[in-house]
Amino acid sequence: MSASSSTTEKSSIWSLFNIIIGVVMGGITLLWVLAFVFEGLGSLRPKSKKEAAAPAAAAAAATPVPAAPAAAANLSALEVTIKPDSANPLAFDTKTISAKAGQKVKLTFNNTHPTLPQPHNFVLGKPGVGKDKMLGLAMAAMTLVDKGYIPDSADILAHTKLLQPGQSETIEFALPAAGEYHYICTFPGHGAIMNGVITAQ
């Protein structure tokens, strides 16, 4: 009798544990779906050139970018090379970069890793576009296979193409104002870990 009741107790504990896991996983899935619905449905519909240009023009008109300091004209370009981290190939090896407002940056992304080669890209947001918004943009870009998972957004300042293992690309861009510029790999599933920030002062 006691063995039967012990088995029943164990069975009910495992059933309760399975229900809790199911509820947690369902909640997480619901949050991701809601984020996709509110941030990403627009990326599923191809946009005309006029529609694609309108948000960028409106954002530029609504948000004036402060002029770069006069001293920035005398700054030499900041040269940075990043690659996947040797300890964790799904992270960048450089997670923080310091620069000056108005400075030009020449960034080289070498997609080389000896043990776990993966496709990656480098996507840089404009100042004020936080890490969470960058993750939302990455979620919205999950269907943009032909564009290398690069989001169609006025919030993007610069990006590389999707680099296959062993490939490298150098991009140049200016940091128009002081602030934080978050960067991320938008290949599906990578952005949560593969991200960093350029701080311009």
Coordinates of N, CA and C in Angstrom, one line a residue:
M1 N 0.8 -1.2 0.0 CA 0.0 0.0 0.0 C 0.9 1.3 0.0
S2 N 1.9 1.3 0.8 CA 2.8 2.4 0.9 C 3.6 2.6 -0.4
A3 N 4.0 1.5 -1.0 CA 4.7 1.6 -2.2 C 3.9 2.1 -3.3
S4 N 2.6 1.8 -3.3 CA 1.7 2.3 -4.3 C 1.5 3.8 -4.2
S5 N 1.3 4.2 -2.9 CA 1.1 5.7 -2.7 C 2.4 6.5 -2.9
S6 N 3.5 5.9 -2.7 CA 4.8 6.6 -3.0 C 5.0 6.8 -4.5
T7 N 4.6 5.7 -5.3 CA 4.6 5.8 -6.7 C 3.7 6.9 -7.3
T8 N 2.5 6.9 -6.6 CA 1.5 7.9 -7.0 C 2.0 9.3 -6.8
E9 N 2.6 9.5 -5.6 CA 3.2 10.8 -5.2 C 4.3 11.2 -6.2
K10 N 5.2 10.3 -6.6 CA 6.2 10.6 -7.5 C 5.6 10.9 -8.9
S11 N 4.6 10.2 -9.3 CA 4.0 10.4 -10.6 C 3.3 11.8 -10.6
S12 N 2.7 12.2 -9.5 CA 2.0 13.5 -9.5 C 3.0 14.6 -9.4
I13 N 4.1 14.4 -8.8 CA 5.2 15.4 -8.7 C 5.7 15.7 -10.2
W14 N 6.0 14.6 -10.9 CA 6.5 14.7 -12.2 C 5.4 15.3 -13.2
S15 N 4.2 15.0 -12.9 CA 3.1 15.6 -13.7 C 3.1 17.1 -13.5
L16 N 3.2 17.5 -12.2 CA 3.2 18.9 -11.9 C 4.4 19.6 -12.5
F17 N 5.5 19.0 -12.4 CA 6.8 19.5 -13.0 C 6.6 19.7 -14.5
N18 N 6.0 18.7 -15.2 CA 5.8 18.8 -16.6 C 4.9 20.0 -17.0
I19 N 3.8 20.2 -16.1 CA 2.9 21.3 -16.4 C 3.6 22.6 -16.2
I20 N 4.4 22.7 -15.2 CA 5.1 24.0 -14.9 C 6.1 24.3 -16.1
I21 N 6.8 23.3 -16.6 CA 7.7 23.5 -17.7 C 6.9 23.9 -19.0
G22 N 5.8 23.2 -19.2 CA 4.9 23.6 -20.3 C 4.4 25.0 -20.3
V23 N 4.0 25.4 -19.1 CA 3.5 26.8 -18.9 C 4.6 27.8 -19.2
V24 N 5.8 27.6 -18.6 CA 6.9 28.5 -18.9 C 7.3 28.5 -20.3
M25 N 7.4 27.4 -21.0 CA 7.8 27.4 -22.4 C 6.7 28.0 -23.3
G26 N 5.5 27.8 -22.9 CA 4.4 28.4 -23.6 C 4.4 30.0 -23.5
G27 N 4.7 30.4 -22.3 CA 4.8 31.9 -22.0 C 6.0 32.5 -22.8
I28 N 7.1 31.8 -22.8 CA 8.3 32.3 -23.6 C 7.9 32.4 -25.1
T29 N 7.3 31.3 -25.6 CA 6.9 31.3 -27.0 C 5.9 32.4 -27.3
L30 N 4.9 32.6 -26.4 CA 3.9 33.7 -26.6 C 4.6 35.0 -26.7
L31 N 5.6 35.3 -25.8 CA 6.3 36.6 -25.8 C 7.1 36.8 -27.1
W32 N 7.7 35.7 -27.6 CA 8.4 35.8 -28.9 C 7.5 36.1 -30.1
V33 N 6.3 35.4 -30.0 CA 5.3 35.6 -31.1 C 4.8 37.0 -31.0
L34 N 4.5 37.5 -29.8 CA 4.0 38.9 -29.7 C 5.0 39.9 -30.2
A35 N 6.2 39.7 -29.9 CA 7.3 40.6 -30.3 C 7.4 40.6 -31.9
F36 N 7.2 39.4 -32.4 CA 7.3 39.3 -33.9 C 6.1 40.0 -34.5
V37 N 4.9 39.7 -33.9 CA 3.7 40.3 -34.5 C 3.7 41.8 -34.4
F38 N 4.2 42.4 -33.3 CA 4.2 43.9 -33.2 C 5.4 44.5 -33.9
E39 N 6.5 43.8 -34.1 CA 7.6 44.4 -34.6 C 7.9 43.9 -36.1
G40 N 7.4 42.7 -36.4 CA 8.0 42.1 -37.6 C 7.0 41.8 -38.8
L41 N 5.7 42.0 -38.6 CA 4.9 41.6 -39.7 C 5.1 42.5 -41.0
G42 N 5.5 43.7 -40.8 CA 5.8 44.6 -41.9 C 6.9 44.1 -42.8
S43 N 7.8 43.3 -42.2 CA 8.9 42.8 -43.0 C 8.5 41.6 -44.0
L44 N 7.3 41.0 -43.7 CA 6.9 39.9 -44.6 C 6.3 40.4 -45.9
R45 N 5.9 41.6 -46.0 CA 5.3 42.2 -47.2 C 6.4 43.0 -47.9
P46 N 6.7 42.6 -49.2 CA 7.7 43.4 -49.9 C 7.2 44.9 -50.0
K47 N 8.1 45.8 -49.8 CA 7.8 47.2 -49.9 C 8.3 47.8 -51.2
S48 N 7.5 48.8 -51.7 CA 7.9 49.5 -52.9 C 9.0 50.4 -52.5
K49 N 9.8 50.9 -53.4 CA 10.9 51.9 -53.1 C 10.4 53.1 -52.4
K50 N 9.2 53.5 -52.8 CA 8.6 54.7 -52.1 C 8.3 54.5 -50.7
E51 N 7.7 53.3 -50.4 CA 7.4 53.0 -49.0 C 8.7 52.8 -48.2
A52 N 9.7 52.2 -48.7 CA 11.0 51.9 -48.0 C 11.7 53.2 -47.7
A53 N 11.6 54.2 -48.6 CA 12.3 55.5 -48.4 C 11.5 56.4 -47.4
A54 N 10.2 56.2 -47.3 CA 9.4 57.1 -46.5 C 9.8 57.1 -45.0
P55 N 9.9 55.9 -44.4 CA 10.3 55.9 -43.0 C 11.6 56.5 -42.7
A56 N 12.6 56.3 -43.6 CA 13.9 56.9 -43.4 C 13.8 58.4 -43.5
A57 N 13.1 58.9 -44.5 CA 13.0 60.3 -44.6 C 12.2 61.0 -43.5
A58 N 11.2 60.3 -43.0 CA 10.4 60.8 -41.8 C 11.3 60.8 -40.6
A59 N 12.1 59.7 -40.4 CA 12.9 59.7 -39.2 C 14.0 60.7 -39.3
A60 N 14.5 60.9 -40.4 CA 15.6 62.0 -40.6 C 15.0 63.3 -40.3
A61 N 13.8 63.6 -40.8 CA 13.2 64.9 -40.6 C 12.8 65.1 -39.1
A62 N 12.3 64.0 -38.5 CA 11.8 64.1 -37.1 C 12.9 64.1 -36.0
T63 N 14.0 63.5 -36.3 CA 15.1 63.4 -35.4 C 16.3 64.0 -35.9
P64 N 16.5 65.3 -35.6 CA 17.8 65.9 -36.1 C 19.0 65.4 -35.4
V65 N 20.0 65.0 -36.2 CA 21.2 64.5 -35.6 C 22.1 65.7 -35.2
P66 N 22.6 65.8 -34.0 CA 23.4 66.9 -33.6 C 24.7 66.9 -34.5
A67 N 25.2 68.1 -34.8 CA 26.4 68.2 -35.6 C 27.5 67.6 -34.9
A68 N 28.4 67.0 -35.6 CA 29.6 66.4 -35.0 C 30.5 67.6 -34.5
P69 N 31.2 67.4 -33.3 CA 32.0 68.4 -32.8 C 33.1 68.8 -33.9
A70 N 33.5 70.1 -33.8 CA 34.5 70.6 -34.8 C 35.8 69.8 -34.7
A71 N 36.1 69.3 -33.4 CA 37.4 68.6 -33.2 C 37.3 67.2 -34.0
A72 N 36.1 66.7 -34.3 CA 36.0 65.4 -34.9 C 36.6 65.4 -36.3
A73 N 36.6 66.6 -37.0 CA 37.2 66.7 -38.3 C 38.7 66.4 -38.3
N74 N 39.3 66.6 -37.1 CA 40.8 66.3 -37.0 C 41.1 64.9 -36.5
L75 N 40.1 64.1 -36.2 CA 40.3 62.8 -35.6 C 40.7 61.8 -36.8
S76 N 41.6 61.0 -36.5 CA 41.9 59.9 -37.5 C 40.9 58.8 -37.4
A77 N 40.7 58.1 -38.4 CA 39.7 57.0 -38.4 C 40.1 55.9 -37.4
L78 N 39.1 55.4 -36.7 CA 39.3 54.3 -35.7 C 39.3 53.0 -36.5
E79 N 40.3 52.2 -36.4 CA 40.3 50.9 -37.1 C 40.1 49.8 -36.1
V80 N 39.1 49.0 -36.4 CA 38.7 47.9 -35.5 C 38.6 46.7 -36.3
T81 N 39.1 45.6 -35.7 CA 38.9 44.2 -36.3 C 38.2 43.4 -35.3
I82 N 37.1 42.7 -35.7 CA 36.4 41.8 -34.7 C 36.2 40.5 -35.5
K83 N 35.9 39.5 -34.7 CA 35.7 38.1 -35.2 C 34.9 37.4 -34.1
P84 N 34.4 36.2 -34.4 CA 33.7 35.4 -33.4 C 34.7 35.1 -32.3
D85 N 34.2 35.0 -31.0 CA 35.0 34.8 -29.9 C 35.5 33.4 -29.9
S86 N 36.8 33.2 -29.5 CA 37.4 31.9 -29.5 C 36.8 30.9 -28.4
A87 N 36.4 31.5 -27.3 CA 35.7 30.7 -26.3 C 34.3 30.4 -26.6
N88 N 33.6 31.3 -27.2 CA 32.2 31.2 -27.5 C 32.0 31.7 -28.9
P89 N 31.9 30.8 -29.9 CA 31.8 31.2 -31.3 C 30.5 31.8 -31.7
L90 N 29.5 31.9 -30.8 CA 28.3 32.6 -31.0 C 28.3 33.9 -30.3
A91 N 29.5 34.5 -30.1 CA 29.6 35.8 -29.5 C 30.7 36.5 -30.3
F92 N 30.7 37.9 -30.3 CA 31.8 38.6 -30.9 C 32.9 38.6 -29.9
D93 N 34.2 38.6 -30.4 CA 35.3 38.7 -29.5 C 35.5 40.1 -28.9
T94 N 34.9 41.1 -29.5 CA 35.0 42.5 -29.0 C 33.5 42.9 -28.7
K95 N 33.3 43.1 -27.4 CA 31.9 43.5 -27.0 C 31.7 44.9 -26.7
T96 N 32.8 45.7 -26.5 CA 32.8 47.1 -26.3 C 33.8 47.8 -27.1
I97 N 33.5 48.9 -27.7 CA 34.4 49.7 -28.5 C 34.2 51.2 -28.0
S98 N 35.3 51.9 -27.8 CA 35.2 53.3 -27.4 C 35.6 54.2 -28.6
A99 N 34.9 55.3 -28.8 CA 35.2 56.2 -30.0 C 34.9 57.6 -29.6
K100 N 35.1 58.5 -30.5 CA 34.7 59.9 -30.3 C 33.5 60.2 -31.2
A101 N 32.6 61.1 -30.7 CA 31.5 61.5 -31.5 C 32.0 62.2 -32.8
G102 N 31.5 61.8 -33.9 CA 31.9 62.4 -35.2 C 33.0 61.6 -35.8
Q103 N 33.6 60.7 -35.1 CA 34.8 59.9 -35.6 C 34.3 58.9 -36.7
K104 N 35.2 58.7 -37.7 CA 34.9 57.7 -38.7 C 35.5 56.4 -38.2
V105 N 34.8 55.3 -38.5 CA 35.3 54.0 -38.0 C 35.4 53.1 -39.3
K106 N 36.6 52.4 -39.3 CA 36.8 51.4 -40.4 C 36.8 50.1 -39.6
L107 N 35.8 49.3 -39.8 CA 35.6 48.1 -39.1 C 35.7 46.9 -40.0
T108 N 36.6 45.9 -39.7 CA 36.7 44.7 -40.4 C 36.2 43.6 -39.6
F109 N 35.3 42.8 -40.2 CA 34.7 41.6 -39.5 C 35.3 40.4 -40.2
N110 N 36.1 39.7 -39.5 CA 36.7 38.4 -40.0 C 35.9 37.3 -39.4
N111 N 35.1 36.6 -40.3 CA 34.3 35.5 -39.8 C 35.1 34.2 -39.8
T112 N 36.0 34.1 -38.9 CA 36.9 32.9 -38.8 C 36.8 32.3 -37.4
H113 N 36.5 31.0 -37.3 CA 36.6 30.3 -36.0 C 37.1 28.9 -36.3
P114 N 38.1 28.4 -35.5 CA 38.7 27.1 -35.8 C 37.8 25.9 -35.6
T115 N 36.9 26.0 -34.6 CA 36.1 24.8 -34.3 C 34.7 24.8 -34.6
L116 N 34.0 26.0 -34.7 CA 32.6 26.0 -35.0 C 32.3 27.1 -36.0
P117 N 32.6 26.9 -37.3 CA 32.3 27.9 -38.3 C 30.8 28.1 -38.5
Q118 N 30.4 29.3 -38.5 CA 29.0 29.7 -38.7 C 28.9 30.9 -39.6
P119 N 27.7 31.1 -40.3 CA 27.5 32.4 -41.0 C 27.2 33.4 -40.0
H120 N 27.7 34.6 -40.2 CA 27.4 35.8 -39.3 C 27.4 37.1 -40.1
N121 N 26.8 38.1 -39.5 CA 26.9 39.4 -40.0 C 27.1 40.4 -38.9
F122 N 27.3 41.7 -39.2 CA 27.5 42.7 -38.2 C 26.6 43.8 -38.6
V123 N 25.6 44.1 -37.7 CA 24.6 45.1 -38.0 C 24.6 46.2 -36.8
L124 N 24.9 47.4 -37.2 CA 25.0 48.5 -36.2 C 23.8 49.4 -36.2
G125 N 23.2 49.6 -35.0 CA 22.1 50.5 -34.9 C 22.5 52.0 -34.7
K126 N 21.6 52.9 -35.0 CA 21.8 54.3 -34.7 C 21.8 54.6 -33.2
P127 N 22.3 55.8 -32.9 CA 22.3 56.1 -31.4 C 20.9 56.1 -30.9
G128 N 20.7 55.6 -29.7 CA 19.4 55.6 -29.1 C 18.6 54.3 -29.4
V129 N 19.1 53.5 -30.3 CA 18.4 52.2 -30.6 C 19.0 51.2 -29.7
G130 N 18.3 50.8 -28.7 CA 18.8 49.9 -27.6 C 19.0 48.5 -28.1
K131 N 19.6 47.7 -27.2 CA 19.8 46.2 -27.5 C 18.5 45.5 -27.7
D132 N 17.4 45.8 -26.9 CA 16.1 45.1 -27.1 C 15.5 45.4 -28.5
K133 N 15.6 46.7 -28.9 CA 15.1 47.0 -30.2 C 15.9 46.3 -31.3
M134 N 17.2 46.2 -31.1 CA 18.0 45.5 -32.1 C 17.6 44.0 -32.2
L135 N 17.3 43.4 -31.0 CA 16.9 42.1 -31.0 C 15.5 41.9 -31.7
G136 N 14.7 42.9 -31.6 CA 13.4 42.9 -32.3 C 13.6 43.0 -33.8
L137 N 14.5 43.9 -34.2 CA 14.8 44.0 -35.6 C 15.4 42.7 -36.2
A138 N 16.2 42.0 -35.4 CA 16.7 40.7 -35.8 C 15.6 39.7 -36.0
M139 N 14.6 39.7 -35.0 CA 13.5 38.8 -35.1 C 12.7 39.1 -36.4
A140 N 12.5 40.4 -36.7 CA 11.7 40.8 -37.9 C 12.4 40.4 -39.2
A141 N 13.8 40.3 -39.1 CA 14.6 39.9 -40.3 C 14.7 38.4 -40.5
M142 N 14.1 37.6 -39.7 CA 14.3 36.2 -39.8 C 13.8 35.6 -41.2
T143 N 12.9 36.3 -41.8 CA 12.4 35.8 -43.1 C 13.2 36.4 -44.3
L144 N 14.1 37.3 -44.0 CA 14.8 38.0 -45.1 C 16.1 37.2 -45.5
V145 N 15.9 36.0 -45.9 CA 17.0 35.1 -46.3 C 17.8 35.7 -47.4
D146 N 17.1 36.2 -48.4 CA 17.8 36.7 -49.6 C 18.5 38.0 -49.4
K147 N 18.3 38.7 -48.2 CA 19.0 39.9 -47.9 C 20.0 39.6 -46.8
G148 N 20.3 38.4 -46.5 CA 21.3 38.1 -45.5 C 20.9 38.4 -44.1
Y149 N 19.5 38.4 -43.9 CA 18.9 38.6 -42.6 C 19.2 40.1 -42.1
I150 N 19.4 41.0 -43.0 CA 19.6 42.4 -42.7 C 18.3 43.1 -42.6
P151 N 17.9 43.7 -41.5 CA 16.6 44.3 -41.3 C 16.4 45.5 -42.3
D152 N 15.2 45.7 -42.8 CA 14.8 46.9 -43.5 C 14.4 47.9 -42.5
S153 N 15.3 48.7 -42.0 CA 14.9 49.7 -41.0 C 15.7 50.9 -41.1
A154 N 15.1 52.0 -40.8 CA 15.8 53.3 -40.7 C 16.7 53.4 -39.4
D155 N 16.5 52.4 -38.5 CA 17.3 52.4 -37.3 C 18.7 51.8 -37.5
I156 N 19.0 51.3 -38.7 CA 20.3 50.7 -39.0 C 21.3 51.8 -39.5
L157 N 22.4 51.9 -38.9 CA 23.4 52.9 -39.4 C 24.4 52.2 -40.4
A158 N 24.8 51.0 -40.2 CA 25.8 50.3 -41.1 C 25.7 48.8 -40.9
H159 N 26.1 48.1 -41.9 CA 26.1 46.6 -41.7 C 27.1 46.0 -42.8
T160 N 27.5 44.7 -42.4 CA 28.2 43.9 -43.4 C 27.1 43.1 -44.1
K161 N 27.5 42.3 -45.1 CA 26.6 41.3 -45.7 C 26.7 40.1 -44.8
L162 N 25.9 39.1 -45.1 CA 26.1 37.8 -44.3 C 27.3 37.1 -44.8
L163 N 28.3 37.0 -43.9 CA 29.6 36.4 -44.2 C 29.6 34.9 -43.9
Q164 N 29.9 34.1 -44.9 CA 30.1 32.7 -44.7 C 31.4 32.4 -43.9
P165 N 31.6 31.2 -43.3 CA 32.8 30.9 -42.6 C 34.1 31.2 -43.5
G166 N 35.0 31.9 -42.9 CA 36.3 32.2 -43.6 C 36.2 33.5 -44.4
Q167 N 35.0 34.1 -44.6 CA 34.9 35.4 -45.3 C 35.2 36.6 -44.4
S168 N 35.5 37.7 -45.0 CA 35.8 38.9 -44.3 C 35.3 40.1 -45.1
E169 N 34.9 41.2 -44.3 CA 34.4 42.4 -45.0 C 34.8 43.6 -44.2
T170 N 35.1 44.7 -44.8 CA 35.5 45.9 -44.1 C 34.4 47.0 -44.5
I171 N 33.9 47.6 -43.5 CA 32.9 48.7 -43.7 C 33.4 50.0 -43.1
E172 N 33.0 51.1 -43.6 CA 33.3 52.4 -43.0 C 32.1 53.2 -42.7
F173 N 32.0 53.8 -41.6 CA 30.9 54.6 -41.2 C 31.3 55.7 -40.2
A174 N 30.5 56.7 -40.0 CA 30.8 57.8 -39.0 C 29.8 57.7 -37.9
L175 N 30.3 58.1 -36.7 CA 29.4 58.1 -35.5 C 28.9 59.6 -35.4
P176 N 27.7 59.9 -35.8 CA 27.3 61.3 -36.0 C 27.2 62.0 -34.6
A177 N 26.9 61.3 -33.5 CA 26.7 62.0 -32.3 C 27.2 61.1 -31.1
A178 N 27.3 61.8 -30.0 CA 27.7 61.0 -28.8 C 26.5 60.1 -28.4
G179 N 26.9 58.9 -27.8 CA 25.8 58.0 -27.4 C 26.3 56.5 -27.6
E180 N 25.4 55.6 -27.4 CA 25.6 54.2 -27.5 C 25.1 53.7 -28.8
Y181 N 25.9 53.0 -29.6 CA 25.5 52.4 -30.9 C 25.6 50.8 -30.7
H182 N 24.5 50.2 -30.5 CA 24.5 48.7 -30.3 C 24.7 48.0 -31.6
Y183 N 25.5 46.9 -31.6 CA 25.6 46.1 -32.8 C 25.3 44.6 -32.4
I184 N 25.0 43.9 -33.5 CA 24.4 42.6 -33.3 C 24.6 41.7 -34.5
C185 N 24.6 40.4 -34.4 CA 24.6 39.5 -35.5 C 23.1 39.2 -35.7
T186 N 22.5 39.4 -36.8 CA 21.0 39.2 -37.0 C 20.7 37.8 -37.6
F187 N 21.8 37.0 -37.8 CA 21.5 35.6 -38.2 C 20.6 35.0 -37.2
P188 N 19.5 34.2 -37.6 CA 18.5 33.8 -36.6 C 19.2 33.0 -35.4
G189 N 18.8 33.5 -34.3 CA 19.2 32.8 -33.0 C 20.6 33.3 -32.5
H190 N 21.3 34.1 -33.2 CA 22.6 34.6 -32.7 C 22.6 35.8 -31.9
G191 N 21.7 36.7 -32.1 CA 21.7 38.1 -31.5 C 21.7 38.1 -30.0
A192 N 21.0 37.2 -29.4 CA 20.9 37.2 -27.9 C 22.3 37.2 -27.2
I193 N 23.2 36.5 -27.9 CA 24.6 36.5 -27.3 C 25.6 37.3 -28.1
M194 N 25.4 37.3 -29.4 CA 26.3 37.9 -30.3 C 26.0 39.4 -30.5
N195 N 26.4 40.2 -29.6 CA 26.1 41.6 -29.6 C 27.1 42.4 -28.8
G196 N 27.1 43.7 -29.0 CA 28.1 44.6 -28.3 C 27.6 46.0 -28.5
V197 N 28.5 46.9 -28.0 CA 28.1 48.4 -28.1 C 29.4 49.2 -28.4
I198 N 29.2 50.2 -29.3 CA 30.2 51.2 -29.5 C 29.7 52.5 -28.7
T199 N 30.6 53.0 -27.8 CA 30.3 54.2 -27.0 C 31.0 55.3 -27.6
A200 N 30.3 56.3 -28.1 CA 31.0 57.5 -28.6 C 30.8 58.7 -27.6
Q201 N 31.9 59.4 -27.3 CA 31.8 60.5 -26.3 C 32.3 61.8 -27.0

